[in-house]
Tab-separated table of N, CA, C and O in Angstrom:
chain	number	residue	atom	x	y	z
A	274	ALA	N	3.143	-1.744	-11.490
A	274	ALA	CA	2.805	-2.992	-10.558
A	274	ALA	C	4.340	-3.820	-10.875
A	274	ALA	O	3.956	-5.134	-10.502
A	275	SER	N	5.112	-3.439	-11.867
A	275	SER	CA	6.213	-4.351	-12.116
A	275	SER	C	5.844	-5.278	-12.906
A	275	SER	O	6.234	-6.586	-12.769
A	276	GLY	N	5.187	-5.009	-13.749
A	276	GLY	CA	4.162	-6.399	-14.938
A	276	GLY	C	3.446	-7.151	-13.993
A	276	GLY	O	3.028	-8.376	-14.911
A	277	ALA	N	2.974	-7.003	-12.748
A	277	ALA	CA	1.511	-7.719	-12.400
A	277	ALA	C	0.461	-7.359	-13.101
A	277	ALA	O	0.106	-6.307	-13.469
A	278	ARG	N	-0.464	-8.234	-12.747
A	278	ARG	CA	-1.795	-8.071	-13.480
A	278	ARG	C	-2.830	-7.350	-12.529
A	278	ARG	O	-2.299	-7.462	-11.294
A	279	THR	N	-3.767	-6.751	-13.063
A	279	THR	CA	-4.903	-6.155	-12.160
A	279	THR	C	-5.993	-6.466	-12.534
A	279	THR	O	-6.516	-7.212	-13.684
A	280	LYS	N	-7.092	-5.904	-11.515
A	280	LYS	CA	-8.420	-6.706	-11.627
A	280	LYS	C	-9.401	-5.618	-11.246
A	280	LYS	O	-9.073	-4.840	-10.290
A	281	LYS	N	-10.757	-5.625	-12.035
A	281	LYS	CA	-11.452	-4.389	-11.664
A	281	LYS	C	-12.304	-4.865	-10.483
A	281	LYS	O	-12.932	-6.069	-10.525
A	282	LEU	N	-12.133	-4.175	-9.370
A	282	LEU	CA	-13.121	-4.230	-8.280
A	282	LEU	C	-14.390	-4.205	-8.512
A	282	LEU	O	-14.893	-3.063	-9.247
A	283	LYS	N	-15.670	-5.067	-8.005
A	283	LYS	CA	-16.931	-4.745	-8.143
A	283	LYS	C	-17.315	-3.520	-7.703
A	283	LYS	O	-18.303	-2.721	-8.609
A	284	TYR	N	-17.166	-2.996	-6.509
A	284	TYR	CA	-17.377	-1.759	-6.079
A	284	TYR	C	-16.138	-0.301	-5.961
A	284	TYR	O	-16.463	0.470	-6.019
A	285	GLY	N	-15.167	-0.932	-6.019
A	285	GLY	CA	-14.027	-0.119	-5.737
A	285	GLY	C	-13.789	0.378	-4.235
A	285	GLY	O	-14.527	-0.017	-3.428
A	286	HIS	N	-12.826	0.836	-4.224
A	286	HIS	CA	-12.487	1.666	-2.519
A	286	HIS	C	-12.750	2.842	-2.820
A	286	HIS	O	-11.902	3.802	-3.282
A	287	ARG	N	-13.760	3.629	-2.029
A	287	ARG	CA	-13.883	4.849	-1.859
A	287	ARG	C	-13.776	5.179	-0.499
A	287	ARG	O	-14.751	4.491	0.172
A	288	GLY	N	-13.505	6.889	-0.251
A	288	GLY	CA	-14.006	7.227	0.805
A	288	GLY	C	-12.750	7.233	2.002
A	288	GLY	O	-11.602	6.785	1.719
A	289	ALA	N	-12.939	8.202	2.864
A	289	ALA	CA	-11.696	8.051	4.212
A	289	ALA	C	-12.033	7.546	5.226
A	289	ALA	O	-11.661	7.690	6.319
A	290	ASN	N	-12.417	6.093	5.135
A	290	ASN	CA	-12.608	4.867	5.769
A	290	ASN	C	-12.340	3.612	5.594
A	290	ASN	O	-12.988	2.574	6.176
A	291	GLN	N	-11.182	3.209	4.896
A	291	GLN	CA	-11.033	2.004	4.514
A	291	GLN	C	-9.926	1.504	5.368
A	291	GLN	O	-8.582	2.038	5.266
A	292	PRO	N	-9.943	0.361	6.031
A	292	PRO	CA	-8.780	-0.065	6.778
A	292	PRO	C	-7.887	-1.113	6.035
A	292	PRO	O	-8.104	-1.837	5.009
A	293	VAL	N	-6.650	-0.699	6.047
A	293	VAL	CA	-5.495	-1.431	5.225
A	293	VAL	C	-4.638	-1.983	6.661
A	293	VAL	O	-4.289	-1.352	7.353
A	294	THR	N	-4.400	-3.231	6.003
A	294	THR	CA	-3.384	-4.033	7.265
A	294	THR	C	-1.926	-4.319	6.377
A	294	THR	O	-1.752	-4.648	5.505
A	295	ASP	N	-0.914	-3.695	7.570
A	295	ASP	CA	0.287	-4.028	7.253
A	295	ASP	C	0.797	-5.413	7.467
A	295	ASP	O	0.794	-5.596	8.725
A	296	LEU	N	0.905	-6.217	6.530
A	296	LEU	CA	1.162	-7.648	6.771
A	296	LEU	C	2.833	-7.877	7.915
A	296	LEU	O	2.661	-8.680	8.474
A	297	LYS	N	3.716	-7.041	7.537
A	297	LYS	CA	4.937	-6.991	8.153
A	297	LYS	C	4.732	-6.740	9.666
A	297	LYS	O	5.080	-7.445	10.269
A	298	GLU	N	4.156	-5.308	9.879
A	298	GLU	CA	4.291	-5.210	11.104
A	298	GLU	C	3.124	-5.514	11.892
A	298	GLU	O	2.742	-4.993	13.007
A	299	GLU	N	1.870	-6.205	11.510
A	299	GLU	CA	0.636	-6.593	11.976
A	299	GLU	C	0.011	-5.698	12.305
A	299	GLU	O	-0.532	-5.669	13.543
A	300	ARG	N	-0.431	-4.411	11.657
A	300	ARG	CA	-1.090	-3.362	12.247
A	300	ARG	C	-2.114	-2.878	11.218
A	300	ARG	O	-1.833	-3.122	10.027
A	301	THR	N	-3.016	-2.291	11.531
A	301	THR	CA	-4.146	-1.662	10.685
A	301	THR	C	-4.255	-0.400	10.801
A	301	THR	O	-4.375	0.302	11.852
A	302	PHE	N	-4.585	0.353	9.530
A	302	PHE	CA	-4.357	1.773	9.480
A	302	PHE	C	-5.857	1.974	9.058
A	302	PHE	O	-6.521	1.220	8.044
A	303	ILE	N	-6.391	3.252	9.188
A	303	ILE	CA	-7.648	3.838	8.764
A	303	ILE	C	-7.177	4.717	7.503
A	303	ILE	O	-6.438	5.655	7.794
A	304	THR	N	-7.366	4.400	6.220
A	304	THR	CA	-7.034	5.307	4.925
A	304	THR	C	-7.982	6.014	4.348
A	304	THR	O	-9.223	5.405	4.355
A	305	SER	N	-7.687	6.834	3.333
A	305	SER	CA	-8.420	7.446	2.274
A	305	SER	C	-7.967	6.843	1.121
A	305	SER	O	-7.007	6.692	0.702
A	306	GLN	N	-8.935	6.636	0.115
A	306	GLN	CA	-9.047	5.869	-1.161
A	306	GLN	C	-9.658	6.214	-2.142
A	306	GLN	O	-11.040	6.720	-1.601
A	307	ASN	N	-9.344	6.225	-3.201
A	307	ASN	CA	-10.529	6.425	-4.469
A	307	ASN	C	-10.010	5.631	-5.720
A	307	ASN	O	-9.320	6.066	-6.803
A	308	HIS	N	-10.165	4.378	-5.739
A	308	HIS	CA	-9.529	3.887	-6.816
A	308	HIS	C	-10.771	2.361	-7.291
A	308	HIS	O	-11.560	1.866	-6.191
A	309	GLY	N	-10.871	2.037	-8.545
A	309	GLY	CA	-11.280	0.522	-8.841
A	309	GLY	C	-10.815	-0.680	-9.136
A	309	GLY	O	-11.398	-1.312	-9.721
A	310	TYR	N	-9.527	-0.483	-9.178
A	310	TYR	CA	-8.744	-1.669	-9.703
A	310	TYR	C	-7.606	-2.079	-8.373
A	310	TYR	O	-7.404	-1.409	-7.766
A	311	ALA	N	-7.354	-3.375	-8.560
A	311	ALA	CA	-6.225	-4.065	-7.424
A	311	ALA	C	-5.475	-5.152	-8.174
A	311	ALA	O	-5.991	-5.483	-8.864
A	312	VAL	N	-3.916	-4.937	-7.923
A	312	VAL	CA	-3.147	-5.674	-8.136
A	312	VAL	C	-3.275	-7.146	-7.679
A	312	VAL	O	-3.763	-7.248	-6.490
A	313	ILE	N	-3.181	-7.977	-8.530
A	313	ILE	CA	-3.172	-9.539	-8.198
A	313	ILE	C	-1.951	-10.219	-7.555
A	313	ILE	O	-1.021	-10.121	-8.261
A	314	PRO	N	-2.277	-10.323	-6.409
A	314	PRO	CA	-0.693	-10.471	-5.822
A	314	PRO	C	-0.305	-12.014	-5.983
A	314	PRO	O	1.211	-11.938	-6.321
A	315	LYS	N	-0.841	-12.914	-6.754
A	315	LYS	CA	-0.118	-13.965	-7.251
A	315	LYS	C	0.672	-13.813	-8.628
A	315	LYS	O	1.398	-14.610	-8.849
A	316	SER	N	0.356	-12.757	-9.042
A	316	SER	CA	0.919	-12.449	-10.215
A	316	SER	C	2.282	-11.522	-10.009
A	316	SER	O	2.832	-10.990	-11.015
A	317	LEU	N	2.353	-10.959	-8.904
A	317	LEU	CA	3.539	-9.846	-8.690
A	317	LEU	C	5.000	-10.603	-9.033
A	317	LEU	O	5.011	-12.324	-8.946
A	318	PRO	N	5.910	-10.372	-9.691
A	318	PRO	CA	7.163	-10.794	-9.577
A	318	PRO	C	8.145	-11.313	-8.782
A	318	PRO	O	7.484	-10.796	-7.490
A	319	GLU	N	9.002	-12.037	-8.803
A	319	GLU	CA	9.496	-12.444	-7.283
A	319	GLU	C	10.455	-11.457	-6.485
A	319	GLU	O	10.683	-11.394	-5.595
A	320	SER	N	10.466	-10.175	-7.057
A	320	SER	CA	10.935	-9.016	-6.655
A	320	SER	C	10.303	-8.262	-6.061
A	320	SER	O	10.287	-7.133	-5.587
A	321	ALA	N	8.754	-8.548	-5.699
A	321	ALA	CA	7.837	-7.869	-5.173
A	321	ALA	C	7.166	-8.727	-4.135
A	321	ALA	O	6.819	-9.833	-4.512
A	322	VAL	N	7.115	-8.071	-3.041
A	322	VAL	CA	6.139	-8.567	-2.070
A	322	VAL	C	4.809	-7.813	-1.494
A	322	VAL	O	4.992	-6.596	-1.085
A	323	LEU	N	4.056	-8.579	-1.318
A	323	LEU	CA	2.610	-8.089	-0.703
A	323	LEU	C	2.928	-7.643	0.608
A	323	LEU	O	3.507	-8.323	1.379
A	324	ARG	N	2.704	-6.239	0.877
A	324	ARG	CA	2.797	-5.654	2.276
A	324	ARG	C	1.683	-5.217	2.810
A	324	ARG	O	1.323	-5.492	4.275
A	325	TYR	N	0.706	-4.464	1.884
A	325	TYR	CA	-0.554	-4.010	2.473
A	325	TYR	C	-1.610	-4.855	1.906
A	325	TYR	O	-1.592	-4.962	0.606
A	326	THR	N	-2.907	-5.273	2.611
A	326	THR	CA	-4.058	-5.466	2.266
A	326	THR	C	-5.331	-4.914	2.767
A	326	THR	O	-4.852	-4.097	3.612
A	327	ASN	N	-6.134	-4.592	1.894
A	327	ASN	CA	-7.421	-4.087	2.394
A	327	ASN	C	-8.096	-5.003	3.722
A	327	ASN	O	-8.157	-6.060	2.963
A	328	ALA	N	-8.468	-4.497	4.612
A	328	ALA	CA	-8.735	-5.506	5.756
A	328	ALA	C	-10.074	-5.986	5.402
A	328	ALA	O	-10.783	-6.799	6.045
A	329	ASN	N	-11.179	-5.509	4.506
A	329	ASN	CA	-12.199	-5.365	4.152
A	329	ASN	C	-12.451	-6.815	3.208
A	329	ASN	O	-12.803	-7.837	3.671
A	330	ASP	N	-11.816	-6.744	2.255
A	330	ASP	CA	-11.781	-7.648	0.979
A	330	ASP	C	-10.286	-8.457	0.790
A	330	ASP	O	-10.230	-9.283	-0.323
A	331	ARG	N	-9.341	-7.987	1.516
A	331	ARG	CA	-8.085	-8.571	1.162
A	331	ARG	C	-7.454	-8.494	-0.002
A	331	ARG	O	-6.281	-9.263	-0.514
A	332	THR	N	-7.759	-7.490	-0.704
A	332	THR	CA	-7.176	-7.027	-1.978
A	332	THR	C	-5.889	-6.218	-1.733
A	332	THR	O	-5.701	-5.779	-0.467
A	333	CYS	N	-5.004	-6.569	-2.678
A	333	CYS	CA	-3.589	-5.717	-2.500
A	333	CYS	C	-3.681	-4.137	-2.398
A	333	CYS	O	-4.506	-3.636	-3.212
A	334	GLU	N	-3.082	-3.646	-1.279
A	334	GLU	CA	-3.100	-2.113	-1.028
A	334	GLU	C	-1.671	-1.549	-1.046
A	334	GLU	O	-1.455	-0.578	-1.248
A	335	GLY	N	-0.588	-2.557	-1.276
A	335	GLY	CA	0.748	-1.895	-1.162
A	335	GLY	C	1.726	-3.056	-1.434
A	335	GLY	O	1.496	-4.292	-1.186
A	336	ILE	N	2.757	-2.770	-2.197
A	336	ILE	CA	3.689	-3.580	-2.451
A	336	ILE	C	5.295	-3.218	-1.889
A	336	ILE	O	5.645	-2.016	-2.023
A	337	ASP	N	6.124	-3.993	-1.258
A	337	ASP	CA	7.475	-3.837	-1.303
A	337	ASP	C	8.337	-4.469	-2.124
A	337	ASP	O	8.215	-5.431	-2.653
A	338	TYR	N	9.519	-3.997	-2.843
A	338	TYR	CA	10.364	-4.480	-3.667
A	338	TYR	C	11.724	-4.921	-3.198
A	338	TYR	O	12.088	-3.933	-2.083
A	339	THR	N	11.944	-5.802	-3.557
A	339	THR	CA	13.608	-6.525	-2.847
A	339	THR	C	14.186	-6.192	-3.690
A	339	THR	O	15.736	-6.434	-3.264
A	340	ASP	N	14.507	-5.690	-4.894
A	340	ASP	CA	15.487	-5.663	-6.077
A	340	ASP	C	15.752	-3.898	-6.103
A	340	ASP	O	17.100	-3.723	-6.915
A	341	LYS	N	15.095	-3.135	-5.206
A	341	LYS	CA	15.490	-1.716	-5.436
A	341	LYS	C	14.571	-1.094	-4.134
A	341	LYS	O	13.866	-1.836	-3.733
A	342	PRO	N	15.320	0.428	-3.916
A	342	PRO	CA	14.966	0.913	-2.869
A	342	PRO	C	13.868	1.542	-3.155
A	342	PRO	O	13.376	2.637	-3.440
A	343	ALA	N	12.312	0.693	-3.114
A	343	ALA	CA	11.148	1.214	-3.714
A	343	ALA	C	10.041	0.521	-2.691
A	343	ALA	O	10.021	-0.808	-2.719
A	344	PHE	N	8.973	1.234	-2.588
A	344	PHE	CA	7.466	0.664	-2.183
A	344	PHE	C	6.262	1.345	-2.913
A	344	PHE	O	6.528	2.408	-3.317
A	345	SER	N	5.540	0.666	-2.693
A	345	SER	CA	3.989	1.045	-3.388
A	345	SER	C	2.855	1.435	-2.229
A	345	SER	O	2.696	0.230	-1.680
A	346	VAL	N	1.818	2.056	-2.416
A	346	VAL	CA	0.892	1.817	-1.639
A	346	VAL	C	-0.622	2.372	-2.716
A	346	VAL	O	0.125	3.341	-3.366
A	347	GLN	N	-1.729	1.940	-2.632
A	347	GLN	CA	-2.749	2.246	-3.176
A	347	GLN	C	-3.771	3.089	-2.520
A	347	GLN	O	-5.063	3.084	-2.782
A	348	PHE	N	-3.218	3.788	-1.580
A	348	PHE	CA	-4.365	4.803	-0.846
A	348	PHE	C	-3.161	6.190	-0.398
A	348	PHE	O	-2.278	6.250	-1.108
A	349	HIS	N	-4.054	7.139	-0.057
A	349	HIS	CA	-3.625	8.523	0.128
A	349	HIS	C	-3.100	8.669	1.355
A	349	HIS	O	-3.780	8.773	2.381
A	350	PRO	N	-1.698	8.145	1.381
A	350	PRO	CA	-1.162	8.475	3.137
A	350	PRO	C	-1.211	9.953	3.539
A	350	PRO	O	-1.163	10.294	4.684
A	351	GLU	N	-1.013	10.846	2.562
A	351	GLU	CA	-1.213	12.281	2.731
A	351	GLU	C	-2.676	12.798	3.317
A	351	GLU	O	-3.047	13.906	3.760
A	352	SER	N	-3.868	12.114	3.410
A	352	SER	CA	-4.931	12.355	3.697
A	352	SER	C	-5.491	12.242	4.992
A	352	SER	O	-6.236	13.101	5.200
A	353	HIS	N	-4.463	11.546	5.860
A	353	HIS	CA	-4.542	11.566	7.207
A	353	HIS	C	-5.593	11.065	7.593
A	353	HIS	O	-6.768	11.508	8.291
A	354	GLY	N	-6.113	9.872	7.179
A	354	GLY	CA	-7.678	8.836	7.337
A	354	GLY	C	-7.847	9.084	8.995
A	354	GLY	O	-8.822	9.146	9.406
A	355	GLY	N	-6.788	8.911	9.994
A	355	GLY	CA	-7.318	9.224	11.148
A	355	GLY	C	-6.010	9.025	12.096
A	355	GLY	O	-5.152	8.313	12.130
A	356	PRO	N	-5.820	10.151	12.806
A	356	PRO	CA	-5.178	11.220	12.162
A	356	PRO	C	-3.857	11.474	11.581
A	356	PRO	O	-3.975	12.248	10.637
A	357	HIS	N	-2.931	10.751	11.913
A	357	HIS	CA	-1.815	10.339	11.185
A	357	HIS	C	-1.436	9.040	11.173
A	357	HIS	O	-0.211	8.800	10.963
A	358	ASP	N	-2.390	8.251	10.472
A	358	ASP	CA	-1.834	6.715	10.657
A	358	ASP	C	-0.870	6.196	9.693
A	358	ASP	O	-0.008	5.538	10.109
A	359	THR	N	-0.766	7.023	8.424
A	359	THR	CA	-0.073	6.467	7.691
A	359	THR	C	1.292	7.534	7.232
A	359	THR	O	1.760	7.346	6.302
A	360	GLU	N	1.506	8.542	8.279
A	360	GLU	CA	2.344	9.305	7.971
A	360	GLU	C	3.949	8.908	7.718
A	360	GLU	O	4.915	9.360	7.295
A	361	PHE	N	4.037	7.856	8.679
A	361	PHE	CA	5.437	6.896	8.669
A	361	PHE	C	6.040	6.849	7.118
A	361	PHE	O	7.103	6.686	7.068
A	362	LEU	N	5.113	6.467	6.384
A	362	LEU	CA	5.460	6.418	4.891
A	362	LEU	C	6.385	7.228	4.383
A	362	LEU	O	7.046	7.034	3.436
A	363	PHE	N	5.825	8.753	4.492
A	363	PHE	CA	6.575	9.799	4.254
A	363	PHE	C	8.128	9.724	4.896
A	363	PHE	O	9.106	9.791	4.069
A	364	ASP	N	8.406	9.170	6.118
A	364	ASP	CA	9.641	8.883	6.724
A	364	ASP	C	10.235	8.069	6.260
A	364	ASP	O	12.100	7.754	5.752
A	365	ARG	N	9.998	7.001	5.700
A	365	ARG	CA	10.284	5.775	5.238
A	365	ARG	C	10.690	6.105	4.049
A	365	ARG	O	12.004	5.670	3.337
A	366	PHE	N	10.252	6.777	3.064
A	366	PHE	CA	10.611	7.089	1.425
A	366	PHE	C	11.607	8.269	1.454
A	366	PHE	O	12.718	7.706	1.022
A	367	VAL	N	11.835	9.010	2.770
A	367	VAL	CA	12.856	9.965	2.997
A	367	VAL	C	13.989	8.986	3.272
A	367	VAL	O	15.197	9.166	2.776
A	368	GLY	N	13.814	8.065	4.069
A	368	GLY	CA	14.998	7.219	4.403
A	368	GLY	C	15.663	6.528	2.954
A	368	GLY	O	16.928	6.006	3.240
A	369	LEU	N	15.057	5.997	2.419
A	369	LEU	CA	15.360	5.555	1.166
A	369	LEU	C	16.181	6.075	0.050
A	369	LEU	O	16.988	5.837	-0.116
A	370	MET	N	15.841	7.714	0.299
A	370	MET	CA	16.397	8.502	-0.670
A	370	MET	C	17.818	8.720	0.101
A	370	MET	O	18.819	9.009	-0.597
A	371	ARG	N	17.746	9.002	1.342
A	371	ARG	CA	19.212	9.062	2.131
A	371	ARG	C	19.754	8.249	1.947
A	371	ARG	O	21.127	8.239	1.569
A	372	GLU	N	19.745	6.771	1.959
A	372	GLU	CA	20.441	5.593	1.522
A	372	GLU	C	20.933	5.618	0.170
A	372	GLU	O	22.230	5.091	-0.009
A	373	ARG	N	20.238	6.220	-0.807
A	373	ARG	CA	21.024	6.522	-2.397
A	373	ARG	C	22.034	7.230	-2.672
A	373	ARG	O	22.424	7.468	-3.253
A	374	ARG	N	22.204	8.265	-1.545
A	374	ARG	CA	23.147	9.166	-1.489
A	374	ARG	C	24.629	8.888	-1.965
A	374	ARG	O	24.793	7.712	-1.451
């Protein structure tokens, strides 16, 4: 998490029905997850921006980086939570690779 701190979640995020909100696009997706920790947004470096949050508890689910062509998510986009909600993340990743040629 580029030096950010994390915290243990009381129950964690488990299962194929976890809602995640994209703060930039103002959309919510149903995702598959299996984790027990979350990044503390206030501890993110200046070069990282909170992009995705869990719609249930508002914890960090993803970060965009402003100093490098990178982003992260803490859910499983390949699991197709409903039916292809987060498939666009693979297109975004490929686009970042193409820009680096």
